[in-house]
Tab-separated table of C-alpha atoms and ligand atoms in Angstrom:
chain	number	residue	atom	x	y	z
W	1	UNK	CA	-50.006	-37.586	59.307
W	2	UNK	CA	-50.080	-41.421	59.840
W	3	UNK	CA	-49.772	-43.902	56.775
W	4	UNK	CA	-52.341	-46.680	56.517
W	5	UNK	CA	-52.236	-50.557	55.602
W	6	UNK	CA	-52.432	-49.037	51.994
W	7	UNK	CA	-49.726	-46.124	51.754
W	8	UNK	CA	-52.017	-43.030	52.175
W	9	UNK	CA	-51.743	-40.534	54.802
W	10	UNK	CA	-54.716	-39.508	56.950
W	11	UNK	CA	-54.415	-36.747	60.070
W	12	UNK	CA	-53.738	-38.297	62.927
W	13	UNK	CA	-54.436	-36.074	66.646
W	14	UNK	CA	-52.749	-36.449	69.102
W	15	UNK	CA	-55.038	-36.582	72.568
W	16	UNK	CA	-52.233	-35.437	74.889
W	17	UNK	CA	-52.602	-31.833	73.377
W	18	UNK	CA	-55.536	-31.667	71.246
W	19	UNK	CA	-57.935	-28.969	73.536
W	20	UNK	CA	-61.185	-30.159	71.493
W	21	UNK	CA	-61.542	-26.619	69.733
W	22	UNK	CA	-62.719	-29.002	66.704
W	23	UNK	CA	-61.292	-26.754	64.252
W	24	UNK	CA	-59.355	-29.411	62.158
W	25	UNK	CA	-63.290	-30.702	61.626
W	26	UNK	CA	-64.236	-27.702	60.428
W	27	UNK	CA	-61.398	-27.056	58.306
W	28	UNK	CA	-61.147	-30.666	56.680
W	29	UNK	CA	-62.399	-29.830	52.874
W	30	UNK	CA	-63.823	-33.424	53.032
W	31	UNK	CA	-66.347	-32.666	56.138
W	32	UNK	CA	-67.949	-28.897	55.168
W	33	UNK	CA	-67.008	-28.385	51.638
W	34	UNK	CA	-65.596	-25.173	50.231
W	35	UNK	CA	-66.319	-21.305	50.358
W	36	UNK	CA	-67.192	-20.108	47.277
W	37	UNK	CA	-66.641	-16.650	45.731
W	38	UNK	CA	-67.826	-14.861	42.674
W	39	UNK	CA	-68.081	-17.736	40.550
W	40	UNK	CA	-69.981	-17.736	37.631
W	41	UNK	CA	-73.183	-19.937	37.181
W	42	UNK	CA	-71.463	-21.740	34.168
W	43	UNK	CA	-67.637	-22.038	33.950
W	44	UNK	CA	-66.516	-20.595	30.633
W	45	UNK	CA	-64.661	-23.572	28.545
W	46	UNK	CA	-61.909	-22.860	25.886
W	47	UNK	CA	-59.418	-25.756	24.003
W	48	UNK	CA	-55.783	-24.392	24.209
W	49	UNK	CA	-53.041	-25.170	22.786
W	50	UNK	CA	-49.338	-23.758	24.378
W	51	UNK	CA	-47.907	-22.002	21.185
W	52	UNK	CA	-44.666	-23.035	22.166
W	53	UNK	CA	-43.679	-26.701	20.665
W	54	UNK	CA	-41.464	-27.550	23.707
W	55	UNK	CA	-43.759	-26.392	26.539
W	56	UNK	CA	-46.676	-28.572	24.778
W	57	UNK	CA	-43.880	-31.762	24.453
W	58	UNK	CA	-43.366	-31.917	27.908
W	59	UNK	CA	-46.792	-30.848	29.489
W	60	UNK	CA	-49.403	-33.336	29.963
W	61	UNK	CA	-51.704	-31.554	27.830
W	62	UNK	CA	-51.326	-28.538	25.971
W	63	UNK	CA	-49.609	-26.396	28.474
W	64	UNK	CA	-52.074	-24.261	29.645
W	65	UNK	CA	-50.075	-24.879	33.469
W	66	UNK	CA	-46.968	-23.334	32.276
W	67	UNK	CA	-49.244	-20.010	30.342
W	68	UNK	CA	-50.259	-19.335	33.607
W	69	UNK	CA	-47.272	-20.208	35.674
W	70	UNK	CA	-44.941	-18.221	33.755
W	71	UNK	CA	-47.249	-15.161	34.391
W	72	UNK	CA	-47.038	-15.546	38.088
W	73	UNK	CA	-43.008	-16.562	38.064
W	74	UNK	CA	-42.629	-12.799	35.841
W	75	UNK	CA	-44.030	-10.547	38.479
W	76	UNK	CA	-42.040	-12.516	40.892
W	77	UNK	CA	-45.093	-14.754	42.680
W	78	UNK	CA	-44.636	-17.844	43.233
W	79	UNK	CA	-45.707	-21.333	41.982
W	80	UNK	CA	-46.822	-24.356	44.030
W	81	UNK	CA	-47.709	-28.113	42.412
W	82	UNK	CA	-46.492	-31.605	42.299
W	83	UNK	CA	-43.148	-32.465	41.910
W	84	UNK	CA	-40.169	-35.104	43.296
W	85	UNK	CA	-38.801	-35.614	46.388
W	86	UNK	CA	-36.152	-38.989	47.249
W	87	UNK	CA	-36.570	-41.740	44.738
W	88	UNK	CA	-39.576	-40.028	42.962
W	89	UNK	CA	-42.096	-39.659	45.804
W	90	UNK	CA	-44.221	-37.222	44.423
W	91	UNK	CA	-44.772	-34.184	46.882
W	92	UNK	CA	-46.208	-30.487	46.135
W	93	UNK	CA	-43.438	-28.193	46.534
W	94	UNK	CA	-42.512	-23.968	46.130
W	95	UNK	CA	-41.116	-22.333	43.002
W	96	UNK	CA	-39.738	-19.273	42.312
W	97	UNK	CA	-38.044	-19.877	39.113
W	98	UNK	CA	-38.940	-21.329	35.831
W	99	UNK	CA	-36.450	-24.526	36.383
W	100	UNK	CA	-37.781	-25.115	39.275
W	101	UNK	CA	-41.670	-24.790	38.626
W	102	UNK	CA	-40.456	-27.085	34.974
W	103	UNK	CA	-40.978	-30.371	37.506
W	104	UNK	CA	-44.339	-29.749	38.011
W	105	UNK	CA	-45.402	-29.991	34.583
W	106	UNK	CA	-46.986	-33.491	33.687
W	107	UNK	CA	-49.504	-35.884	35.363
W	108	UNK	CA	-48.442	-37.989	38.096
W	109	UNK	CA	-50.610	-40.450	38.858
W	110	UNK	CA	-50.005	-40.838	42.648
W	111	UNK	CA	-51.323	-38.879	45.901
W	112	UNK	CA	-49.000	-36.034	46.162
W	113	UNK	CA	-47.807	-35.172	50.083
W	114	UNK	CA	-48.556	-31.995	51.080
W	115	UNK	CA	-45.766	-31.107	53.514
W	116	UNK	CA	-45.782	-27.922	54.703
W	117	UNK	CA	-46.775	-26.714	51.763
W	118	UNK	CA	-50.311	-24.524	52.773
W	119	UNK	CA	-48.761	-22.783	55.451
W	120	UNK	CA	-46.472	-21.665	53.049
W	121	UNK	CA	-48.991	-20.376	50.874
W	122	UNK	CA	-50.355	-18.534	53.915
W	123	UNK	CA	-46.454	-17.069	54.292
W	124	UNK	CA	-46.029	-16.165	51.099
W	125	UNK	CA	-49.540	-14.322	50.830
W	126	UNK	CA	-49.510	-12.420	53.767
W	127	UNK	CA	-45.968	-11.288	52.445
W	128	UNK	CA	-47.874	-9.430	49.872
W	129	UNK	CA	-46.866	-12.234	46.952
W	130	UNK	CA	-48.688	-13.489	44.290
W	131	UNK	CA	-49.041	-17.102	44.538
W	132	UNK	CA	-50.616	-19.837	42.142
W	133	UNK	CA	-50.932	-22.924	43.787
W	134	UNK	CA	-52.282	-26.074	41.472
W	135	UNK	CA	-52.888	-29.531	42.580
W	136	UNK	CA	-55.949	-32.257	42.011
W	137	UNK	CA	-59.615	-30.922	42.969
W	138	UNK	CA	-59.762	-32.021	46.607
W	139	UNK	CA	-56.156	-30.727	47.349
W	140	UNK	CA	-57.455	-26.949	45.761
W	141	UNK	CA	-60.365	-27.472	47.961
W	142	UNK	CA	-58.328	-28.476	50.988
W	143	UNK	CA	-55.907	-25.033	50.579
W	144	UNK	CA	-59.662	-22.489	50.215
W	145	UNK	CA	-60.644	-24.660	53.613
W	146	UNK	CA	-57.047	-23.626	55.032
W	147	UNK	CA	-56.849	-20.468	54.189
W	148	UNK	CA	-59.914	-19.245	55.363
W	149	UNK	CA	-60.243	-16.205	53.976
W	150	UNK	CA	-59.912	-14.404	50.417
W	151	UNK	CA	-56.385	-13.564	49.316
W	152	UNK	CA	-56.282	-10.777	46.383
W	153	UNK	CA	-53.155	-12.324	45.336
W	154	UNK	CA	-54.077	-16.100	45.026
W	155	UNK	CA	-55.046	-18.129	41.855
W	156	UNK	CA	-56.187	-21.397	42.124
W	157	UNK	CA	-55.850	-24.101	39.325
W	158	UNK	CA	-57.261	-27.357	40.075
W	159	UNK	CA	-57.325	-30.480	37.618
W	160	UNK	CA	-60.445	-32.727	36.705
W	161	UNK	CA	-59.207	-36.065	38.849
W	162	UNK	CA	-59.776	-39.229	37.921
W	163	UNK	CA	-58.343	-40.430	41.235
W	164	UNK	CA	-55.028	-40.696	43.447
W	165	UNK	CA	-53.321	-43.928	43.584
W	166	UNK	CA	-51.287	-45.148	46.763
W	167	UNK	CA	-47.758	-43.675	46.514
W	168	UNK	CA	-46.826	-47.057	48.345
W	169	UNK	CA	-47.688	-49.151	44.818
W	170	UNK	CA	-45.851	-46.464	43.031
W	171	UNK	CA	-42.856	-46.782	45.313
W	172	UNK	CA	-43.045	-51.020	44.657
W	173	UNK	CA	-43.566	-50.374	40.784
W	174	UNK	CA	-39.999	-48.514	40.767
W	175	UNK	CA	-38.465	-50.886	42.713
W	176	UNK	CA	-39.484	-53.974	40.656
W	177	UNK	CA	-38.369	-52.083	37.423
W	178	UNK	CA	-34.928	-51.540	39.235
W	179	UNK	CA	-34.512	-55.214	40.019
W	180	UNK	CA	-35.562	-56.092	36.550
W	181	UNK	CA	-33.250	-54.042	34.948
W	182	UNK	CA	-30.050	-53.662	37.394
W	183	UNK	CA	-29.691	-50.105	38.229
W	184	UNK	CA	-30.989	-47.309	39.479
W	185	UNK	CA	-34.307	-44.972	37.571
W	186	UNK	CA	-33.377	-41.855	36.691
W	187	UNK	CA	-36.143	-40.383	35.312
W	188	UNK	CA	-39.455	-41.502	34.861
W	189	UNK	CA	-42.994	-40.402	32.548
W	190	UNK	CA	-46.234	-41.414	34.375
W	191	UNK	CA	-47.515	-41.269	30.669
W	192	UNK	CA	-45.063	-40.977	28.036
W	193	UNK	CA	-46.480	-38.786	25.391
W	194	UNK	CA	-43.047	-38.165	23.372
W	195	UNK	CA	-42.548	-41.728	22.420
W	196	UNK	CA	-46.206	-42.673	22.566
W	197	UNK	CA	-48.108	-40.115	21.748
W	198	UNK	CA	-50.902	-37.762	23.931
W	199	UNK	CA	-53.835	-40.281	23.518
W	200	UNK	CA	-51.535	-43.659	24.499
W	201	UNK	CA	-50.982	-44.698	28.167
W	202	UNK	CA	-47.591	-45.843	28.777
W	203	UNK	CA	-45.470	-45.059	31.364
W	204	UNK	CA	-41.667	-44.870	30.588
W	205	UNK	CA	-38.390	-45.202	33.435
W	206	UNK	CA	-34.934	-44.418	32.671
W	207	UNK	CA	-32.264	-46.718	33.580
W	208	UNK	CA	-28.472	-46.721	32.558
W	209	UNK	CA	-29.948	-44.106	29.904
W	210	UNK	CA	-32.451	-46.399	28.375
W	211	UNK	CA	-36.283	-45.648	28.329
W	212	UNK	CA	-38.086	-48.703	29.419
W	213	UNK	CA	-41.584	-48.123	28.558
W	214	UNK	CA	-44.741	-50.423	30.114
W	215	UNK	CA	-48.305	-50.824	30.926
W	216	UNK	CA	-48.259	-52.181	33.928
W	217	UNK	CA	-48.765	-49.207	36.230
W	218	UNK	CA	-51.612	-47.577	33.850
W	219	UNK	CA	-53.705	-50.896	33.861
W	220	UNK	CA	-54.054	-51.063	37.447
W	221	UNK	CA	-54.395	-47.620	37.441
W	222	UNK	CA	-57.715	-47.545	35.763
W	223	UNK	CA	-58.608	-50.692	37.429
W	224	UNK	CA	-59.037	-48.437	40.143
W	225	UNK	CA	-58.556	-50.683	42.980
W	226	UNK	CA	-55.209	-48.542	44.252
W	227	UNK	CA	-56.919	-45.291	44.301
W	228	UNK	CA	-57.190	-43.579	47.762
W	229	UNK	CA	-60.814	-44.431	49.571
W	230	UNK	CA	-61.705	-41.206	49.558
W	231	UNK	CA	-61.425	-40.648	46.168
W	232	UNK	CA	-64.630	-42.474	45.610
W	233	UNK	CA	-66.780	-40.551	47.550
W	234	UNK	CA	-65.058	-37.137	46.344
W	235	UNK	CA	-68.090	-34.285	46.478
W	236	UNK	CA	-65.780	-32.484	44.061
W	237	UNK	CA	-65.900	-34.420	40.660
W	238	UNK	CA	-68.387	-32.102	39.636
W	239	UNK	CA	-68.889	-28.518	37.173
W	240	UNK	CA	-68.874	-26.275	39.962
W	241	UNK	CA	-65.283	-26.236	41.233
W	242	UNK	CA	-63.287	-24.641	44.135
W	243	UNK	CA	-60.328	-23.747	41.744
W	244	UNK	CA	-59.946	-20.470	39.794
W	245	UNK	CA	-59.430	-22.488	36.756
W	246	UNK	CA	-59.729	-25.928	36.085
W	247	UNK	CA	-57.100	-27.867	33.633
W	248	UNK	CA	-57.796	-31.462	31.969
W	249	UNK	CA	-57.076	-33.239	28.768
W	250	UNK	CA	-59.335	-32.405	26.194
W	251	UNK	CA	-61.001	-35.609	25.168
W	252	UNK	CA	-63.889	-35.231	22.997
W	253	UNK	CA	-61.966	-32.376	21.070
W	254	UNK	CA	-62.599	-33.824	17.540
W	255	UNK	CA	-65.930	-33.118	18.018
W	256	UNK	CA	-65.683	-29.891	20.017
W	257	UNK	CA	-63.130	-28.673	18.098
W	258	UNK	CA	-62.826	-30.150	15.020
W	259	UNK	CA	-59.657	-29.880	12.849
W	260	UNK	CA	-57.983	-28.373	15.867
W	261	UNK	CA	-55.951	-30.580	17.622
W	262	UNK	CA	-54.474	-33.263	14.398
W	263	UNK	CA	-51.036	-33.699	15.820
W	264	UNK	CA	-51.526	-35.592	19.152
W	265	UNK	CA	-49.214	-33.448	20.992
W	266	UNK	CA	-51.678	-32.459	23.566
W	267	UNK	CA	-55.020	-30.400	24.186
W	268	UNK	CA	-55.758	-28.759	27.454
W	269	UNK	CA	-59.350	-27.936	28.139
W	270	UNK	CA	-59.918	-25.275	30.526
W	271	UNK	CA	-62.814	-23.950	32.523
W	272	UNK	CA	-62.839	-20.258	33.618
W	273	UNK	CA	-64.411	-20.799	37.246
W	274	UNK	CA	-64.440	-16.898	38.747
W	275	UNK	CA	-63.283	-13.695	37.774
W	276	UNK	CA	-60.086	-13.866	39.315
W	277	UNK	CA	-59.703	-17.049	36.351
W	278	UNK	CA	-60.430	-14.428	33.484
W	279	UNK	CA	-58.448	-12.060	34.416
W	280	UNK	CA	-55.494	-14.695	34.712
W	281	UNK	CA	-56.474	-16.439	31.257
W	282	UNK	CA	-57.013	-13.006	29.367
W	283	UNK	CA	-53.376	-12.180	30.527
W	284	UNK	CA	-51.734	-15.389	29.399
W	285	UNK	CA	-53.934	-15.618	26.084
W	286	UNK	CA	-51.251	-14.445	24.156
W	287	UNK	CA	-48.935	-17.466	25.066
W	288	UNK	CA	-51.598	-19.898	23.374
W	289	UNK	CA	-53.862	-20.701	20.563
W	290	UNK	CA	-57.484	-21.330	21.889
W	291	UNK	CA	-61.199	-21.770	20.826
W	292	UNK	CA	-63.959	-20.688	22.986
W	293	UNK	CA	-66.115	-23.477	23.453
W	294	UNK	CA	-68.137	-22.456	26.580
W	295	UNK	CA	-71.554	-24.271	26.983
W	296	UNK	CA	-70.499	-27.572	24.942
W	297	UNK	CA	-71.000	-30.708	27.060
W	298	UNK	CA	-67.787	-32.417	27.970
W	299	UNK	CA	-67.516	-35.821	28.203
W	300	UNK	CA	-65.156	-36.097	30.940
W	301	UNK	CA	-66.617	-38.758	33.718
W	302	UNK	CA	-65.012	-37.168	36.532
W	303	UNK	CA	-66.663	-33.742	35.847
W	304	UNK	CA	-69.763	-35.492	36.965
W	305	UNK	CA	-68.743	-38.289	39.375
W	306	UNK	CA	-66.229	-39.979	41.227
W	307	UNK	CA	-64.517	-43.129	39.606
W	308	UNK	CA	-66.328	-46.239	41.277
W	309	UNK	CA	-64.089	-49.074	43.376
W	310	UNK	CA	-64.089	-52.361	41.074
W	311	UNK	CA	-65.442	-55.075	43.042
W	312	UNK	CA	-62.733	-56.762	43.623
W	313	UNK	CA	-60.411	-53.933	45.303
W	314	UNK	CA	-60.674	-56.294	48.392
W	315	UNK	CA	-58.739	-58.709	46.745
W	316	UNK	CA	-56.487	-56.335	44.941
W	317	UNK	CA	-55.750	-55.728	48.503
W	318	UNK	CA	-55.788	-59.072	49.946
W	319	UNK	CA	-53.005	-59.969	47.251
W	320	UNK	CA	-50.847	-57.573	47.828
W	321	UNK	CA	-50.910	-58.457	51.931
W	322	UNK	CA	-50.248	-61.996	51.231
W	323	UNK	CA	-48.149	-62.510	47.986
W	324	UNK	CA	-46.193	-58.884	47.588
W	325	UNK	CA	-46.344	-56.092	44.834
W	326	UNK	CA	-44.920	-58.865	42.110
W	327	UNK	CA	-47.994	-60.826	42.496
W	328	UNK	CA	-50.360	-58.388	41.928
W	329	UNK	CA	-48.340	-56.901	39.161
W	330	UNK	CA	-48.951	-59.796	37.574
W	331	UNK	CA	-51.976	-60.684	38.280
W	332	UNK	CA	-53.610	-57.331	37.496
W	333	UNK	CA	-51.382	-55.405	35.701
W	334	UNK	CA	-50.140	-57.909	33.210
W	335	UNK	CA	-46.587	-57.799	34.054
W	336	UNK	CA	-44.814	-60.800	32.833
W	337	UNK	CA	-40.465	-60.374	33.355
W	338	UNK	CA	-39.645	-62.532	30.290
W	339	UNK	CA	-41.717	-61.131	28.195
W	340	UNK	CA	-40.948	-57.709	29.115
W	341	UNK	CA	-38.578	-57.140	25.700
W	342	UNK	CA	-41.530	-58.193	23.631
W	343	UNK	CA	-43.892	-55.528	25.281
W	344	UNK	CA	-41.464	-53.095	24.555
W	345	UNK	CA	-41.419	-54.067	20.503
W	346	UNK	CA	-45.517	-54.186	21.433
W	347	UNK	CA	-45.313	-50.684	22.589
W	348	UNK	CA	-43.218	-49.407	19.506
W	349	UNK	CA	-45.827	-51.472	17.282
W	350	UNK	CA	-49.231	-50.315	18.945
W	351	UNK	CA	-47.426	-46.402	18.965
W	352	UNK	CA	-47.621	-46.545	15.088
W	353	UNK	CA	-50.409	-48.795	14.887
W	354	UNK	CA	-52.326	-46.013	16.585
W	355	UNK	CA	-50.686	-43.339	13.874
W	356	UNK	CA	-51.837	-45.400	11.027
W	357	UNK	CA	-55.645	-45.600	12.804
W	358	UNK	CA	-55.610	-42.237	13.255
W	359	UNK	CA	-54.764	-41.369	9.519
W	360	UNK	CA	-57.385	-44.096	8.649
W	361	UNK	CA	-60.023	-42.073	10.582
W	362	UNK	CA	-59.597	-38.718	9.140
W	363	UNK	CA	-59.192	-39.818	5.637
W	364	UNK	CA	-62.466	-42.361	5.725
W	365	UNK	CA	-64.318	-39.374	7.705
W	366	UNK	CA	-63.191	-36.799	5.056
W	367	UNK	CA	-64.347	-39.513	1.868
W	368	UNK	CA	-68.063	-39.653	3.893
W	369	UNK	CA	-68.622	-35.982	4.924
W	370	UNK	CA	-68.046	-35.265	0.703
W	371	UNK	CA	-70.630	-37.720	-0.199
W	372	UNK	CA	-73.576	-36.218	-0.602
W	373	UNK	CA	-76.219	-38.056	2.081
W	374	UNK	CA	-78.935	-40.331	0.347
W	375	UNK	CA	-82.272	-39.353	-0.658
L	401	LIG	C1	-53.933	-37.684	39.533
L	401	LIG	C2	-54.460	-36.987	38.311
L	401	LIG	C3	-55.570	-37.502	37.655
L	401	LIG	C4	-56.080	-36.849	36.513
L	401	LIG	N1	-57.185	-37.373	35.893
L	401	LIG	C5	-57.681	-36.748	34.805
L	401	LIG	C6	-58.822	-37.269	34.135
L	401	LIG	O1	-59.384	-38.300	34.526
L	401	LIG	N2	-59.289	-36.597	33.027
L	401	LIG	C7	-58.693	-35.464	32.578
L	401	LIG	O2	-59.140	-34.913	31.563
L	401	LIG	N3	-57.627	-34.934	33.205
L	401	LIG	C8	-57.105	-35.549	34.294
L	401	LIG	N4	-56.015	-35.015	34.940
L	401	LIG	C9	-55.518	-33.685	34.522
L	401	LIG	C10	-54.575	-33.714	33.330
L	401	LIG	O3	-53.849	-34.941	33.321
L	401	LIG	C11	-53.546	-32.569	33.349
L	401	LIG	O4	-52.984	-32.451	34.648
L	401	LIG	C12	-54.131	-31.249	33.022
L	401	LIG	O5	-54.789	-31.338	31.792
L	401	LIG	C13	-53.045	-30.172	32.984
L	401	LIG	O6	-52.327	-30.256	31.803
L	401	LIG	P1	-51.279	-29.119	31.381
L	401	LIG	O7	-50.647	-29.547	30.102
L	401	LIG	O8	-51.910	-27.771	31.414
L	401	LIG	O9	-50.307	-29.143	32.644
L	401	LIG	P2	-48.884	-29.693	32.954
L	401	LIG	O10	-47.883	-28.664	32.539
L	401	LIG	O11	-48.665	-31.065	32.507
L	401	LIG	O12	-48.950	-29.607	34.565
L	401	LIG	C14	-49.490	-30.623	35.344
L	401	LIG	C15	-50.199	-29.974	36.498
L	401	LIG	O13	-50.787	-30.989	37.313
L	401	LIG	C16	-50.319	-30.895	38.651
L	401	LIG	N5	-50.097	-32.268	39.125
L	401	LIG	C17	-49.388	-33.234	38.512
L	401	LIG	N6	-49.428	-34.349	39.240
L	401	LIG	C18	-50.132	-34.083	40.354
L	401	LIG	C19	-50.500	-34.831	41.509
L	401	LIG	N7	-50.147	-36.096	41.681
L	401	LIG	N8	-51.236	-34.220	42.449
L	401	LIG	C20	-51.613	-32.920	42.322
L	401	LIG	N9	-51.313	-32.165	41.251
L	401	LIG	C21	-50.584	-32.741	40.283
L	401	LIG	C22	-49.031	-30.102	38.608
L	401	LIG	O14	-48.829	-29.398	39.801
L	401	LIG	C23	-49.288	-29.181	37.414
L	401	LIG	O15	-49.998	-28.062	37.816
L	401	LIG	C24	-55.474	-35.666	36.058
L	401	LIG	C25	-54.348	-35.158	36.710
L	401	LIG	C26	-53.850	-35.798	37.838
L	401	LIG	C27	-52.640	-35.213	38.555
């Protein structure tokens, strides 16, 4: 694999031995697609809810990863997805236990490197293990391309995508936090739901034990301009989907699912794509509360389309070549190092201005739906 101008990885053959047998063509997920296999017409849908408190706290959404992770881990399969590698590059990696698969558990919003990784799938399921590999759409795509073939032991759970960003930015973003405040990160939250809630975007980094929480990141993260090239044209932000299941956040759930979700601590929705993905929810149901809402129309964009480049990503670009990570920081993400203390005291004050909204909301809603609509 050979990193671009932009931080992504593409494939990369090498003439001196390639023999022109043209199978990496055939098995790229973004040339042919993927092979499909007993899936139903229309994925069933359900809003879940991890019953544990803790699992839901530090899961994205409500946990429904973890349900199904910890059902694999206990007949002693094992469990691929994203985790860290040296200073937080995000890479998918193996797990066998349930401190190990913990790391996978929460959105990060960067391209995740893929190592290794599918061949040891392949390893680990001709061994006669049961495996459940998760990653973004294209990646779940990517391993059915790889493999080939149909594994009795394999689950696939891919995630509705809204796109990768370059793991180059990501790296810059830590180091300009670093230099701001003097020491190394320790941990870090692409999207801090503890402090901030599960609706709120902020992302959070730990240095010398303090949580430094910003915006800077997320805003030119749904700019869009640092998402990978391909992520525009992806053929597989769609309904019909290569994984066994399909995780997201649940937005739209207060209509779905009224009354179900009040506490923002997270909603996973999650599509039942095959078989294989009801036989693995009906065995995890018991770890979570759920509603079946199969057949309701979900608002999520990315289930229909890929997100679109902003027109200036050429410039987004153009910035960074000339001027450095700082400058576009700046310019696009709104980063501003003196007033960095204040947009942490902004943070705290939009995290309960968005409590107080929310208990506006239900109690306005609840004073209209008594009143009795005019003749
Ligand atoms: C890059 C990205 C974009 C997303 N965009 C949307 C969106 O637009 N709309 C939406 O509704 N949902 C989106 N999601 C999915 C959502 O954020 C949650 O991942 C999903 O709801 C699972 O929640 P959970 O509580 O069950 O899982 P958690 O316990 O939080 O587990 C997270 C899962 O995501 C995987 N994962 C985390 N980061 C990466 C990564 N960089 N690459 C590959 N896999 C990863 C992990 O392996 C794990 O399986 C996105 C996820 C990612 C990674």
């Amino acid at each position: 694999m050979e990193e671009d101008e932009e931080g992504f990885q593409y494939p990369a053959v090498d003439d001196d031995i390639c023999i022109s047998c043209m199978k990496c063509k055939e098995t790229c997920a973004f040339q042919n697609g993927y092979t499909r296999r007993k899936y139903y017409k229309k994925s069933l849908a359900y809003a879940v809810k991890h019953k544990s408190e803790e699992v839901r706290a530090n899961s994205r959404s409500g946990g429904m990863f973890t349900a199904l992770s910890d059902y694999v881990l206990k007949r002693g399969g094992t469990v691929y997805g994203a985790g860290y590698g040296e200073h937080f590059a995000v890479m998918h990696k193996r797990a066998t236990t349930k401190e190990e698969r913990d790391v996978f558990r929460g959105s990060k919003y960067v391209q995740s490197t893929m190592g290794d990784v599918f061949k040891e799938v392949m390893q680990d399921l001709e061994d006669g293990r049961r495996v459940l590999f998760s990653g973004t759409v294209c990646q779940a795509a990517a391993l059915r391309r790889y493999l080939g073939k149909y594994y009795r032991m394999l689950f696939i759970v891919d995630t509705v995508c809204h796109g990768t960003p370059s793991p180059m930015i990501w790296q810059d973003f830590l180091k300009l936090k670093e230099e701001e405040y003097g020491g190394e990160v320790t941990h870090v939250d692409f999207r801090n739901k503890r402090t901030h809630g599960w609706k709120a975007h902020f992302e959070s980094v730990t240095i010398h034990g303090t949580e430094h929480s910003s915006r800077v990141y997320t805003k030119m993260f749904y700019l869009n301009a640092m998402l990978r090239p391909s992520c525009y044209n992806c053929k597989y932000t769609r309904k019909r989907r290569p994984g066994d299941i399909t995780l997201a956040d649940f937005w739209g759930h207060e209509d779905a699912v009224p009354g179900f979700h009040e506490d923002d601590k997270g909603i996973s929705l999650v599509l039942v794509n095959t078989i294989r993905g009801k036989d693995l929810f009906k065995v995890c149901a018991k770890d979570v509360n759920y509603i079946d809402c199969t057949g309701y129309k979900f608002r999520h964009v990315n289930l229909r389309r890929p997100s679109r480049p902003p027109e200036n990503r050429e410039e987004f670009w153009n910035d960074y070549r000339e001027h450095g990570f700082m400058y576009i920081a700046t310019k696009y993400g709104g980063y501003n190092q003196e007033r960095q203390d204040v947009d942490e005291a902004n943070n705290a004050f939009m995290a309960y201005k968005a409590k107080i909204t929310k208990w506006l909301k239900k109690h306005i809603k609840r004073i209209f739906s008594s009143t009795p609509p005019a003749k």
